[in-house]
Each structure stands twice: as C-alpha cells, then as structure tokens.
Amino acid sequence: KIIAIDELGGEEDSSALRKASACGCGLLATVHGKGIEDLWEKEGLSWIVRDKLFSRYIVMEKKDGTPVIKLIYQKELKPCYVS
C-alpha cells in the first residue's frame, strides 16, 4: 500500500517512480540535496516537483549530529512549516 524509496538517483529510479505513482499506492522517497531547489537540477527528477507528485516535501538538516526538520512544503511548494 506504500512504497518507500531511499536515495532517488537518475533515470532508472525516475522511471520506476513514475510507474509506482500510477498504481494508486502511497509513495515515500528520499533524495540527497541542500533543499527543494536541488530536485529541479537532478537529472530525471525535476518532474517530481513540476507534476506535484507528493503531498508534502520535507527538508531536513543535522544539528549537533541529530537529523531535524528544517522546512515542510505543501504540494503546491508553499512552505507550511519553517523551523
């Protein structure tokens, strides 16, 4: 019912994600980067934000070695939480 994908990369991952998104199950994915802007620059992944694939986009960072949420964007890429 939910497919989790860790560390999306290039075209092969992008193709698999497109197929999974069409099957009606929920998706959870991670991508390494500095922020949501990095998705626009990663080959084969800009469609994720352009087509508003996810209902939330969470940007995390490490503080004192502990992962914390920095920003949460809504589907329309408007921030709904800023730490």
Short mmCIF file of N, CA and C in Angstrom, two decimals:
data_model
loop_
_atom_site.label_atom_id
_atom_site.label_comp_id
_atom_site.label_asym_id
_atom_site.label_seq_id
_atom_site.Cartn_x
_atom_site.Cartn_y
_atom_site.Cartn_z
N LYS A 1 0.81 -1.20 0.00
CA LYS A 1 0.00 0.00 0.00
C LYS A 1 0.85 1.26 0.00
N ILE A 2 2.07 1.15 0.54
CA ILE A 2 3.02 2.26 0.49
C ILE A 2 4.35 1.72 -0.01
N ILE A 3 4.92 2.43 -0.96
CA ILE A 3 6.25 2.07 -1.46
C ILE A 3 7.21 3.12 -0.96
N ALA A 4 8.30 2.70 -0.31
CA ALA A 4 9.32 3.61 0.19
C ALA A 4 10.58 3.43 -0.66
N ILE A 5 11.11 4.54 -1.11
CA ILE A 5 12.30 4.54 -1.96
C ILE A 5 13.35 5.41 -1.29
N ASP A 6 14.53 4.86 -1.07
CA ASP A 6 15.60 5.61 -0.43
C ASP A 6 16.61 6.07 -1.47
N GLU A 7 16.97 7.33 -1.40
CA GLU A 7 18.01 7.92 -2.24
C GLU A 7 17.73 7.82 -3.74
N LEU A 8 16.67 8.49 -4.17
CA LEU A 8 16.37 8.56 -5.60
C LEU A 8 17.58 9.12 -6.34
N GLY A 9 17.85 8.54 -7.50
CA GLY A 9 19.00 8.99 -8.26
C GLY A 9 18.65 9.44 -9.66
N GLY A 10 18.98 8.65 -10.65
CA GLY A 10 18.84 9.05 -12.04
C GLY A 10 17.60 8.54 -12.73
N GLU A 11 17.74 8.35 -14.03
CA GLU A 11 16.62 8.00 -14.91
C GLU A 11 15.95 6.67 -14.53
N GLU A 12 16.73 5.69 -14.14
CA GLU A 12 16.16 4.39 -13.79
C GLU A 12 15.23 4.50 -12.59
N ASP A 13 15.66 5.23 -11.56
CA ASP A 13 14.82 5.46 -10.39
C ASP A 13 13.59 6.28 -10.77
N SER A 14 13.79 7.28 -11.62
CA SER A 14 12.70 8.14 -12.05
C SER A 14 11.63 7.34 -12.78
N SER A 15 12.05 6.45 -13.64
CA SER A 15 11.12 5.61 -14.39
C SER A 15 10.32 4.70 -13.45
N ALA A 16 11.00 4.10 -12.49
CA ALA A 16 10.32 3.22 -11.52
C ALA A 16 9.33 4.02 -10.68
N LEU A 17 9.70 5.24 -10.30
CA LEU A 17 8.81 6.09 -9.51
C LEU A 17 7.57 6.47 -10.30
N ARG A 18 7.73 6.78 -11.58
CA ARG A 18 6.57 7.08 -12.44
C ARG A 18 5.59 5.91 -12.48
N LYS A 19 6.13 4.71 -12.67
CA LYS A 19 5.29 3.52 -12.73
C LYS A 19 4.58 3.29 -11.40
N ALA A 20 5.31 3.45 -10.29
CA ALA A 20 4.71 3.24 -8.97
C ALA A 20 3.62 4.28 -8.69
N SER A 21 3.83 5.52 -9.14
CA SER A 21 2.84 6.57 -8.87
C SER A 21 1.54 6.33 -9.62
N ALA A 22 1.60 5.57 -10.69
CA ALA A 22 0.40 5.28 -11.48
C ALA A 22 -0.41 4.10 -10.94
N CYS A 23 0.13 3.39 -9.95
CA CYS A 23 -0.56 2.19 -9.48
C CYS A 23 -1.49 2.45 -8.30
N GLY A 24 -1.54 3.69 -7.83
CA GLY A 24 -2.51 4.03 -6.79
C GLY A 24 -2.04 3.81 -5.36
N CYS A 25 -0.81 3.43 -5.14
CA CYS A 25 -0.32 3.26 -3.78
C CYS A 25 0.35 4.55 -3.31
N GLY A 26 0.56 4.66 -2.01
CA GLY A 26 1.25 5.81 -1.45
C GLY A 26 2.75 5.70 -1.69
N LEU A 27 3.41 6.85 -1.77
CA LEU A 27 4.85 6.87 -2.02
C LEU A 27 5.56 7.69 -0.96
N LEU A 28 6.73 7.22 -0.58
CA LEU A 28 7.62 7.92 0.33
C LEU A 28 9.00 7.81 -0.28
N ALA A 29 9.70 8.92 -0.45
CA ALA A 29 11.01 8.87 -1.10
C ALA A 29 11.97 9.85 -0.45
N THR A 30 13.26 9.52 -0.54
CA THR A 30 14.30 10.42 -0.07
C THR A 30 15.22 10.78 -1.23
N VAL A 31 15.75 11.99 -1.17
CA VAL A 31 16.71 12.48 -2.16
C VAL A 31 17.74 13.31 -1.39
N HIS A 32 19.00 13.09 -1.65
CA HIS A 32 20.03 13.91 -1.02
C HIS A 32 20.15 15.24 -1.74
N GLY A 33 20.26 16.31 -0.98
CA GLY A 33 20.43 17.63 -1.54
C GLY A 33 20.40 18.67 -0.45
N LYS A 34 20.56 19.92 -0.84
CA LYS A 34 20.58 21.01 0.12
C LYS A 34 19.18 21.58 0.36
N GLY A 35 18.26 21.32 -0.57
CA GLY A 35 16.91 21.85 -0.43
C GLY A 35 16.05 21.43 -1.61
N ILE A 36 14.83 21.89 -1.62
CA ILE A 36 13.87 21.52 -2.66
C ILE A 36 14.37 21.95 -4.04
N GLU A 37 15.15 23.01 -4.09
CA GLU A 37 15.68 23.51 -5.36
C GLU A 37 16.55 22.47 -6.06
N ASP A 38 17.20 21.63 -5.28
CA ASP A 38 18.08 20.61 -5.87
C ASP A 38 17.31 19.60 -6.73
N LEU A 39 16.02 19.40 -6.45
CA LEU A 39 15.23 18.49 -7.29
C LEU A 39 15.13 18.98 -8.71
N TRP A 40 15.06 20.30 -8.89
CA TRP A 40 14.97 20.87 -10.24
C TRP A 40 16.24 20.57 -11.03
N GLU A 41 17.37 20.44 -10.33
CA GLU A 41 18.65 20.28 -11.00
C GLU A 41 19.07 18.82 -11.19
N LYS A 42 18.44 17.89 -10.47
CA LYS A 42 18.82 16.49 -10.60
C LYS A 42 18.21 15.88 -11.85
N GLU A 43 19.06 15.30 -12.65
CA GLU A 43 18.63 14.73 -13.93
C GLU A 43 17.51 13.72 -13.72
N GLY A 44 16.43 13.92 -14.42
CA GLY A 44 15.31 12.98 -14.38
C GLY A 44 14.38 13.13 -13.20
N LEU A 45 14.63 14.07 -12.28
CA LEU A 45 13.78 14.18 -11.09
C LEU A 45 12.98 15.48 -11.02
N SER A 46 13.24 16.43 -11.91
CA SER A 46 12.51 17.70 -11.84
C SER A 46 11.01 17.53 -12.02
N TRP A 47 10.59 16.49 -12.72
CA TRP A 47 9.16 16.25 -12.93
C TRP A 47 8.43 16.02 -11.61
N ILE A 48 9.15 15.56 -10.58
CA ILE A 48 8.52 15.28 -9.28
C ILE A 48 7.89 16.54 -8.71
N VAL A 49 8.63 17.65 -8.74
CA VAL A 49 8.06 18.90 -8.23
C VAL A 49 7.18 19.59 -9.27
N ARG A 50 7.55 19.49 -10.53
CA ARG A 50 6.75 20.11 -11.60
C ARG A 50 5.33 19.51 -11.62
N ASP A 51 5.23 18.18 -11.51
CA ASP A 51 3.94 17.50 -11.56
C ASP A 51 3.29 17.34 -10.19
N LYS A 52 3.92 17.89 -9.16
CA LYS A 52 3.39 17.86 -7.79
C LYS A 52 3.05 16.43 -7.36
N LEU A 53 4.03 15.55 -7.48
CA LEU A 53 3.82 14.14 -7.18
C LEU A 53 3.48 13.89 -5.72
N PHE A 54 4.16 14.57 -4.81
CA PHE A 54 3.98 14.32 -3.38
C PHE A 54 3.11 15.38 -2.73
N SER A 55 2.41 15.00 -1.65
CA SER A 55 1.58 15.96 -0.93
C SER A 55 2.40 16.82 0.02
N ARG A 56 3.58 16.35 0.41
CA ARG A 56 4.49 17.09 1.27
C ARG A 56 5.93 16.84 0.84
N TYR A 57 6.75 17.86 0.99
CA TYR A 57 8.18 17.77 0.74
C TYR A 57 8.87 18.24 2.02
N ILE A 58 9.68 17.40 2.61
CA ILE A 58 10.31 17.71 3.89
C ILE A 58 11.81 17.87 3.67
N VAL A 59 12.34 19.00 4.11
CA VAL A 59 13.78 19.27 4.03
C VAL A 59 14.33 19.12 5.45
N MET A 60 15.36 18.26 5.56
CA MET A 60 15.97 18.02 6.87
C MET A 60 17.42 18.47 6.86
N GLU A 61 17.94 18.72 8.04
CA GLU A 61 19.35 19.04 8.22
C GLU A 61 19.80 18.42 9.53
N LYS A 62 21.10 18.41 9.74
CA LYS A 62 21.63 17.89 11.00
C LYS A 62 22.04 19.05 11.90
N LYS A 63 21.62 18.96 13.16
CA LYS A 63 22.04 19.90 14.18
C LYS A 63 22.67 19.09 15.30
N ASP A 64 23.92 19.34 15.55
CA ASP A 64 24.66 18.58 16.56
C ASP A 64 24.59 17.08 16.29
N GLY A 65 24.60 16.71 15.00
CA GLY A 65 24.59 15.31 14.61
C GLY A 65 23.23 14.65 14.60
N THR A 66 22.18 15.40 14.95
CA THR A 66 20.83 14.85 15.00
C THR A 66 20.01 15.39 13.84
N PRO A 67 19.37 14.51 13.04
CA PRO A 67 18.51 14.99 11.95
C PRO A 67 17.28 15.73 12.51
N VAL A 68 17.02 16.92 11.97
CA VAL A 68 15.85 17.71 12.36
C VAL A 68 15.16 18.24 11.11
N ILE A 69 13.88 18.50 11.22
CA ILE A 69 13.13 19.07 10.10
C ILE A 69 13.40 20.56 10.01
N LYS A 70 13.81 20.99 8.83
CA LYS A 70 14.11 22.41 8.58
C LYS A 70 12.90 23.10 7.95
N LEU A 71 12.30 22.46 6.94
CA LEU A 71 11.16 23.02 6.21
C LEU A 71 10.21 21.90 5.79
N ILE A 72 8.94 22.24 5.71
CA ILE A 72 7.96 21.34 5.10
C ILE A 72 7.18 22.17 4.08
N TYR A 73 7.13 21.65 2.87
CA TYR A 73 6.39 22.31 1.79
C TYR A 73 5.10 21.54 1.51
N GLN A 74 4.03 22.26 1.19
CA GLN A 74 2.80 21.64 0.73
C GLN A 74 2.98 21.22 -0.72
N LYS A 75 1.99 20.51 -1.23
CA LYS A 75 2.02 20.03 -2.61
C LYS A 75 2.33 21.14 -3.62
N GLU A 76 1.80 22.33 -3.36
CA GLU A 76 1.99 23.47 -4.26
C GLU A 76 3.33 24.16 -4.04
N LEU A 77 4.19 23.55 -3.21
CA LEU A 77 5.53 24.05 -2.88
C LEU A 77 5.51 25.35 -2.08
N LYS A 78 4.45 25.56 -1.32
CA LYS A 78 4.39 26.67 -0.39
C LYS A 78 4.80 26.14 0.99
N PRO A 79 5.71 26.84 1.67
CA PRO A 79 6.13 26.36 2.99
C PRO A 79 4.94 26.35 3.96
N CYS A 80 4.81 25.26 4.71
CA CYS A 80 3.77 25.18 5.73
C CYS A 80 4.38 24.99 7.11
N TYR A 81 5.72 24.83 7.15
CA TYR A 81 6.44 24.75 8.43
C TYR A 81 7.86 25.20 8.18
N VAL A 82 8.34 26.10 9.04
CA VAL A 82 9.73 26.55 8.97
C VAL A 82 10.26 26.52 10.39
N SER A 83 11.40 25.84 10.58
CA SER A 83 11.96 25.78 11.95
C SER A 83 12.74 27.01 12.27
#
